[in-house]
Amino acid sequence: MKFQTVNGFKDILPDEALRWQQLEQTARSIFRRFGLREIRLPLLEPTGLFARSIGEGTDIVDKEMYTFADKGLTLRPEATASIARAYVEHGLHVQQPVQRLFTIGPMFRHERPQKGRLRQFHQIDAEIIGAAEPAADAELMAMAQLLLDELGLKASLEINSIGCPQCRPGFRAQLVQYVQERSGSLCEDCQRRCGSNPLRVLDCKNRSCKETVQNAPSILDSLCDDCAAHFAAVRRGLDDLGVRYSLNRFMVRGLDYYVRTTFEFTTTELGAQSAVGGGGRYDCLIEELGGPKNTPGLGFGLGMERLVLLLEQRGEEFKTAVPRADLYAAALGGQAAEFALPLVHAVRRLGFAAAIEHGSRSLKAQMKQADRVKARFTLIIGEQELERREAMLRNMDSQEQSAFSLQGTAAELAERLGKVIAGVTGNTANENIP
Ligand code: HAM
């Protein structure tokens, strides 16, 4: 009986995982510089958390959630709701009113799988909870932009403001009237959305809907004074930080918790799935989830599959990232193997990467394997060498060989090998241990 991955779910094999590691390391490096701390959260949450925060009537909640109906639990479709829940549950504001947090991990949405769209996908998610100032919006977007820059990826930043509970209802009413008068030219989904979620009509991908809303009223004309001032300050902040952006008054995002600033990073290089990331403000969410009143928040999520696809399309640099073994121990015969394993263990204990194979393979096969793991040095131990207590140490880059005395304990030998390796790599043993 053979089993396969479920449609929309994907294995990330070791070669590809190197790209993922690179991506994560870059993200972690950026977050460290911006003072964000990691938070790790469960994948399963009460269904009500998502219904409440992302919102009934959104595609995610209505159509895409993996819910265990009998248990009232759902696999998280995104991370913001969970982070907000954790902030409230653990009273994180008491420790420090402004929390700068990130998480990296899988999300689940039952969408139609295609290139760049999976049912289990991964996000790099960053949140700043407790900061109301427009400078925080600009800083957050600049952080995402820097991450993309350091990955060498190009994406365009589009921003919008979708107002707040004071000014949005007025705009909504204008929009409903506009789209209802033209409902005949809207797709089926949008005809339904006219009543439930009219703002989503604005960013429908359907061509006829796009044409229909071209002359729809703009939310930017309906912002209240506070929202307008906030948005103007965000734009100034982005200019000051040298972040380029364009305005997209049709961008409303598919989650209900947003207020004011929304943004997306898009690319033309991934076909239909153009959004590599998106985010915005959610100034009412924490209070709605039972947290302290007036606790603003903002954040973004970047789609890791899409970033990896872009990195792949960019090519070679990542192929060189295959980690090298510092030492490969080639043991010929049972006794040599028995001698070699404790020695390899001692080398590893010092922090170096050492490889050895079990079972009796020919020298040729073992040298091939040493090449495969890109060993810097190979220590060749045969039966006769063992009797003489002297092995052969080969520098695999220069092909120079020298005798290596096997006199001493495994720890002593490892110490000496470590010095030779350090002479080449520049890393002393202890520096190798993170
Ligand atoms: P989102 O726009 O739903 O926002 O998702 C963010 C990113 O996740 C998307 O831009 C896309 O790159 C990726 N993504 C979404 N769905 C899929 C999928 N099915 N397959 C592959 N990638 C996908 C959020 O999730 C918000 N929580 C972002 C946020 C954080 N807002 C504030 N804080």
XYZ file of C-alpha atoms and ligand atoms in Angstrom:
467
model
C 0.000 0.000 0.000
C 1.479 3.346 -1.086
C 0.399 6.670 0.281
C 0.773 10.132 -1.191
C 0.588 13.670 0.120
C -2.916 15.096 0.271
C -3.890 17.509 -2.522
C -2.718 21.014 -1.640
C -0.188 19.720 0.910
C 3.479 19.438 0.066
C 6.677 17.817 1.272
C 9.657 20.110 1.517
C 12.604 17.870 0.670
C 16.120 18.507 2.061
C 17.487 20.429 -0.969
C 14.497 22.743 -0.987
C 14.607 23.017 2.802
C 17.933 24.841 2.397
C 16.079 27.705 0.770
C 13.549 27.687 3.564
C 16.314 27.853 6.144
C 17.891 30.764 4.327
C 14.550 32.533 4.271
C 13.977 31.933 7.967
C 17.487 33.013 8.903
C 17.108 36.260 7.003
C 13.736 36.905 8.638
C 15.119 36.162 12.102
C 18.066 38.457 11.479
C 15.743 41.291 10.451
C 13.410 40.733 13.395
C 16.343 40.778 15.818
C 17.413 44.136 14.431
C 13.884 45.516 14.809
C 13.435 44.129 18.320
C 10.728 41.546 17.557
C 10.593 38.486 19.772
C 9.444 35.062 18.699
C 6.117 33.647 19.850
C 5.177 30.025 19.117
C 1.519 29.152 19.035
C -0.709 26.094 18.665
C -1.989 25.209 15.201
C -5.431 24.454 16.596
C -7.654 27.151 18.067
C -11.340 27.535 18.990
C -13.305 28.095 15.762
C -14.978 31.138 17.320
C -11.619 32.949 17.510
C -11.383 33.079 13.724
C -15.100 33.650 13.126
C -14.886 36.632 15.468
C -11.637 38.175 14.279
C -11.334 37.388 10.563
C -15.105 37.698 10.376
C -18.202 35.750 9.336
C -18.891 36.499 5.699
C -15.233 36.423 4.658
C -14.074 33.732 2.234
C -11.609 32.410 4.787
C -14.207 31.820 7.492
C -17.129 30.851 5.258
C -15.368 28.557 2.817
C -11.772 27.812 3.637
C -11.350 26.723 7.217
C -10.384 23.213 8.269
C -12.799 22.815 11.121
C -13.441 19.845 13.376
C -17.108 20.703 13.677
C -17.816 18.272 16.518
C -14.968 19.678 18.599
C -15.442 23.375 17.822
C -11.798 23.600 16.765
C -10.105 24.897 13.614
C -6.619 24.628 12.144
C -5.411 28.210 12.041
C -5.860 29.889 8.648
C -3.589 32.760 9.719
C -1.613 33.847 12.783
C -2.832 37.312 13.761
C -5.933 36.062 15.582
C -3.852 33.548 17.542
C -1.269 36.167 18.494
C -4.044 38.516 19.613
C -5.592 35.683 21.634
C -2.240 34.936 23.293
C -1.666 38.655 24.017
C -5.007 38.822 25.802
C -4.828 35.401 27.475
C -1.409 36.019 29.018
C -1.886 39.724 29.697
C 1.278 40.494 27.749
C 0.535 44.218 27.980
C 1.287 44.096 31.696
C 4.906 43.100 31.016
C 5.355 45.605 28.271
C 2.536 47.617 26.662
C 4.076 47.538 23.204
C 4.721 43.969 22.136
C 6.777 43.348 19.011
C 6.289 39.736 18.038
C 6.890 37.344 15.188
C 6.009 33.772 14.378
C 6.886 31.486 11.496
C 4.859 28.420 10.627
C 2.100 26.623 8.740
C -1.407 27.930 8.098
C -4.343 26.031 6.593
C -6.913 27.206 4.064
C -9.071 24.987 1.895
C -8.500 26.857 -1.371
C -8.149 25.487 -4.896
C -4.464 24.505 -5.109
C -2.333 26.024 -7.856
C 1.156 27.444 -8.304
C 1.861 29.514 -5.197
C -1.391 28.469 -3.543
C -1.543 25.555 -1.159
C -3.903 24.271 1.477
C -1.109 24.040 3.990
C 1.130 27.029 3.423
C 3.584 28.907 5.606
C 3.845 32.482 6.716
C 6.430 34.719 8.259
C 4.189 36.823 10.459
C 5.136 39.997 12.334
C 2.963 42.017 14.689
C 3.360 45.189 16.726
C 0.647 45.372 19.355
C 0.104 48.527 21.392
C 1.426 51.129 18.951
C -1.090 53.609 17.538
C 1.333 56.017 15.898
C 1.570 56.209 12.114
C 5.354 55.933 12.501
C 4.792 52.295 13.517
C 2.990 51.620 10.217
C 5.885 53.091 8.276
C 8.462 51.216 10.355
C 6.600 47.919 9.883
C 6.387 48.302 6.111
C 10.028 49.377 5.965
C 10.917 46.225 7.894
C 9.071 44.003 5.395
C 10.705 45.882 2.536
C 14.162 45.393 4.067
C 13.501 41.676 4.423
C 12.588 41.433 0.739
C 15.634 43.541 -0.177
C 17.990 41.317 1.794
C 16.524 38.277 0.067
C 17.238 40.006 -3.220
C 13.545 39.935 -4.192
C 11.633 42.652 -5.958
C 8.020 43.328 -5.025
C 5.885 46.444 -5.246
C 4.291 47.862 -2.149
C 0.691 49.027 -2.494
C -1.049 50.815 0.332
C -4.529 52.006 1.153
C -6.555 53.169 4.111
C -9.919 51.535 4.701
C -11.007 53.922 7.442
C -12.393 53.076 10.846
C -15.774 52.217 12.417
C -16.586 55.964 12.356
C -16.026 56.665 8.672
C -16.356 53.290 6.988
C -20.156 52.834 7.354
C -20.761 56.045 5.359
C -18.475 54.818 2.599
C -20.025 51.357 2.716
C -23.474 52.837 2.134
C -22.239 54.824 -0.879
C -20.525 51.750 -2.262
C -23.542 49.481 -1.759
C -25.664 51.918 -3.720
C -23.065 52.107 -6.491
C -22.614 48.347 -6.867
C -26.278 47.494 -6.482
C -27.116 49.798 -9.373
C -24.628 47.792 -11.450
C -25.113 44.330 -9.958
C -25.940 42.887 -13.395
C -22.316 43.226 -14.454
C -20.877 41.632 -11.304
C -19.813 38.011 -10.902
C -21.980 35.681 -8.823
C -19.712 35.958 -5.792
C -19.845 39.748 -5.907
C -23.619 39.815 -6.319
C -23.743 37.924 -3.032
C -21.056 40.184 -1.503
C -23.063 43.349 -2.316
C -25.143 42.708 0.763
C -22.706 40.931 3.089
C -19.256 42.322 2.328
C -19.496 45.033 -0.339
C -15.899 46.220 0.129
C -14.660 42.904 -1.249
C -16.267 43.755 -4.595
C -13.525 46.367 -4.932
C -10.697 43.844 -5.109
C -12.470 41.069 -7.035
C -10.161 39.662 -9.722
C -13.019 39.121 -12.182
C -12.533 41.360 -15.201
C -16.100 42.588 -15.434
C -16.165 43.403 -11.706
C -12.876 45.263 -12.070
C -14.315 47.367 -14.878
C -17.505 47.972 -12.954
C -15.747 49.371 -9.888
C -13.329 51.569 -11.837
C -15.512 54.610 -11.183
C -16.789 53.557 -7.778
C -16.446 56.088 -4.961
C -13.007 56.025 -3.338
C -12.675 55.235 0.320
C -9.849 57.755 0.479
C -12.410 60.508 -0.127
C -14.531 59.292 2.787
C -11.939 59.063 5.539
C -12.697 60.948 8.766
C -10.193 63.622 9.790
C -8.295 61.312 12.142
C -7.969 58.526 9.586
C -6.953 60.983 6.877
C -4.296 62.542 9.142
C -3.034 59.079 10.107
C -2.764 58.000 6.493
C -0.984 61.190 5.480
C 1.529 60.665 8.297
C 2.080 57.027 7.256
C 2.871 58.197 3.741
C 5.296 60.823 5.024
C 6.920 58.180 7.221
C 7.408 55.857 4.252
C 8.942 58.721 2.275
C 11.289 59.517 5.160
C 12.419 55.900 5.324
C 12.937 55.754 1.565
C 10.249 53.089 1.035
C 8.602 53.330 -2.367
C 4.914 52.572 -2.621
C 1.867 53.224 -4.731
C -1.696 53.943 -3.663
C -4.282 51.294 -4.431
C -7.724 52.479 -3.421
C -9.216 49.136 -4.472
C -7.205 47.102 -2.001
C -9.418 46.123 0.927
C -7.907 42.766 2.009
C -9.926 39.686 2.857
C -9.997 39.889 6.634
C -12.496 41.920 8.632
C -10.262 43.024 11.482
C -8.455 45.685 9.479
C -8.918 49.388 10.055
C -7.021 52.292 8.546
C -3.765 51.224 6.871
C -3.767 48.131 4.678
C -0.940 47.083 2.402
C 0.279 44.375 0.085
C 3.552 43.436 -1.542
C 2.898 42.161 -5.040
C 4.968 40.666 -7.818
C 4.342 40.085 -11.496
C 6.576 37.002 -11.483
C 4.222 34.435 -9.989
C 1.277 34.435 -12.361
C -2.113 34.620 -10.712
C -0.822 34.524 -7.131
C 0.667 37.987 -7.142
C 0.562 38.788 -3.409
C 3.744 37.813 -1.609
C 2.536 39.391 1.584
C 0.012 41.678 3.136
C -1.018 43.291 6.330
C -2.440 46.298 8.052
C -3.827 47.753 11.257
C -6.336 46.073 13.520
C -6.941 48.659 16.233
C -10.226 47.128 17.477
C -9.264 43.448 17.519
C -7.608 43.152 20.929
C -10.541 44.832 22.660
C -13.013 42.674 20.734
C -11.237 39.585 22.000
C -11.659 40.758 25.588
C -8.306 42.522 25.944
C -7.606 45.994 27.301
C -9.601 48.817 25.723
C -8.072 50.826 22.913
C -5.165 48.517 22.235
C -4.089 49.129 18.665
C -2.142 46.650 16.594
C -0.655 46.147 13.178
C 1.255 43.482 11.335
C 1.919 41.559 8.161
C 2.152 38.019 6.876
C 4.510 36.986 4.082
C 3.742 33.808 2.124
C 6.817 31.603 2.359
C 5.955 29.314 -0.578
C 5.732 32.386 -2.795
C 9.023 33.788 -1.510
C 10.680 30.400 -2.090
C 9.299 30.284 -5.645
C 10.740 33.736 -6.282
C 14.087 32.698 -4.811
C 14.058 29.595 -7.002
C 13.334 31.637 -10.106
C 16.245 33.871 -9.180
C 18.511 30.830 -9.207
C 21.992 29.734 -8.382
C 23.100 31.449 -5.225
C 21.175 29.021 -3.041
C 22.598 25.907 -4.596
C 25.925 26.699 -2.992
C 24.398 26.711 0.444
C 24.803 22.923 0.890
C 26.532 22.598 4.258
C 29.993 20.995 4.289
C 31.215 18.253 6.568
C 34.469 19.210 8.285
C 35.587 15.611 8.438
C 34.713 12.333 6.773
C 36.063 9.224 8.465
C 36.659 6.425 5.971
C 37.076 3.203 7.906
C 38.109 0.020 6.148
C 37.127 -3.096 8.026
C 35.299 -3.880 11.223
C 38.035 -2.939 13.685
C 38.755 0.357 11.951
C 35.038 1.160 12.044
C 34.899 0.387 15.757
C 37.824 2.731 16.290
C 36.450 5.476 14.035
C 32.963 5.936 15.471
C 34.066 7.118 18.968
C 36.580 9.416 17.277
C 33.881 10.927 15.043
C 31.665 11.336 18.088
C 34.428 13.222 19.906
C 34.935 15.496 16.877
C 31.223 16.213 16.788
C 31.275 16.887 20.503
C 33.744 19.683 19.793
C 31.242 21.281 17.447
C 32.527 20.149 14.058
C 30.432 18.382 11.426
C 31.778 14.870 10.970
C 30.430 12.094 8.735
C 30.900 8.359 8.836
C 29.089 5.453 7.253
C 28.146 2.211 8.830
C 28.722 -1.093 7.111
C 31.787 -2.163 5.209
C 32.043 -0.231 1.961
C 35.014 0.015 -0.366
C 37.434 2.912 -0.073
C 36.244 4.138 -3.463
C 32.614 4.190 -2.351
C 33.544 5.982 0.845
C 35.611 8.599 -0.991
C 32.625 9.217 -3.245
C 30.499 9.789 -0.180
C 33.152 12.144 1.231
C 32.769 14.194 -1.962
C 28.999 14.100 -1.659
C 29.083 15.599 1.837
C 31.734 18.075 0.602
C 34.144 17.003 3.328
C 37.026 19.366 3.991
C 39.174 16.519 5.339
C 39.009 12.766 5.054
C 40.660 10.550 7.620
C 41.400 7.150 6.098
C 41.767 4.366 8.623
C 42.621 0.865 7.325
C 43.337 -2.300 9.324
C 47.094 -1.977 8.827
C 47.093 1.725 9.611
C 45.238 0.923 12.790
C 47.891 -1.589 13.807
C 50.574 1.014 13.182
C 48.408 3.612 14.947
C 48.747 5.987 12.028
C 46.042 7.037 9.602
C 46.070 9.165 6.470
C 44.550 12.652 6.619
C 43.615 14.159 3.268
C 42.768 17.781 2.663
C 40.007 17.332 0.105
C 40.372 20.822 -1.376
C 44.150 20.788 -1.899
C 44.409 16.977 -2.159
C 47.449 17.150 0.163
C 47.889 14.095 2.342
C 49.785 13.609 5.569
C 50.152 10.936 8.211
C 47.971 11.414 11.270
C 49.010 9.681 14.483
C 46.290 7.658 16.167
C 48.111 7.606 19.511
C 45.964 8.894 22.365
C 42.340 8.838 23.472
C 39.469 9.666 21.119
C 39.141 13.049 22.833
C 42.831 13.813 22.335
C 42.712 12.788 18.689
C 39.607 14.890 18.171
C 41.358 17.849 19.744
C 44.249 17.509 17.288
C 41.924 17.026 14.323
C 39.958 20.057 15.465
C 43.105 22.186 15.325
C 43.823 21.068 11.771
C 40.242 21.792 10.698
C 40.271 25.150 12.466
C 43.486 25.999 10.619
C 41.501 25.744 7.382
C 38.056 27.014 8.330
C 39.172 29.670 10.786
C 36.612 28.366 13.306
C 37.886 27.032 16.559
C 35.933 24.127 17.952
C 33.993 26.146 20.494
C 33.005 28.780 17.988
C 31.324 26.035 16.030
C 28.842 25.381 18.785
C 25.997 27.886 18.460
P -3.227 37.250 4.030
O -3.189 38.300 2.998
O -4.455 36.408 4.095
O -2.969 37.972 5.401
O -1.980 36.297 3.858
C -0.667 36.808 3.804
C 0.121 36.103 2.720
O 0.085 34.704 2.898
C -0.425 36.298 1.308
O 0.002 37.531 0.766
C 0.199 35.134 0.577
O 1.537 35.430 0.203
C 0.206 34.059 1.639
N -0.916 33.135 1.420
C -2.196 33.293 1.766
N -2.925 32.226 1.397
C -2.073 31.356 0.815
C -2.201 30.052 0.223
N -3.371 29.410 0.192
N -1.095 29.483 -0.302
C 0.101 30.104 -0.263
N 0.285 31.318 0.293
C -0.784 31.940 0.812
C -2.949 37.353 6.608
O -2.934 36.149 6.759
C -2.824 38.294 7.778
N -2.837 37.504 9.016
C -1.590 39.156 7.677
C -1.470 40.088 8.832
C -0.657 39.958 9.898
N -2.188 41.177 9.002
C -1.854 41.745 10.141
N -0.951 40.997 10.701
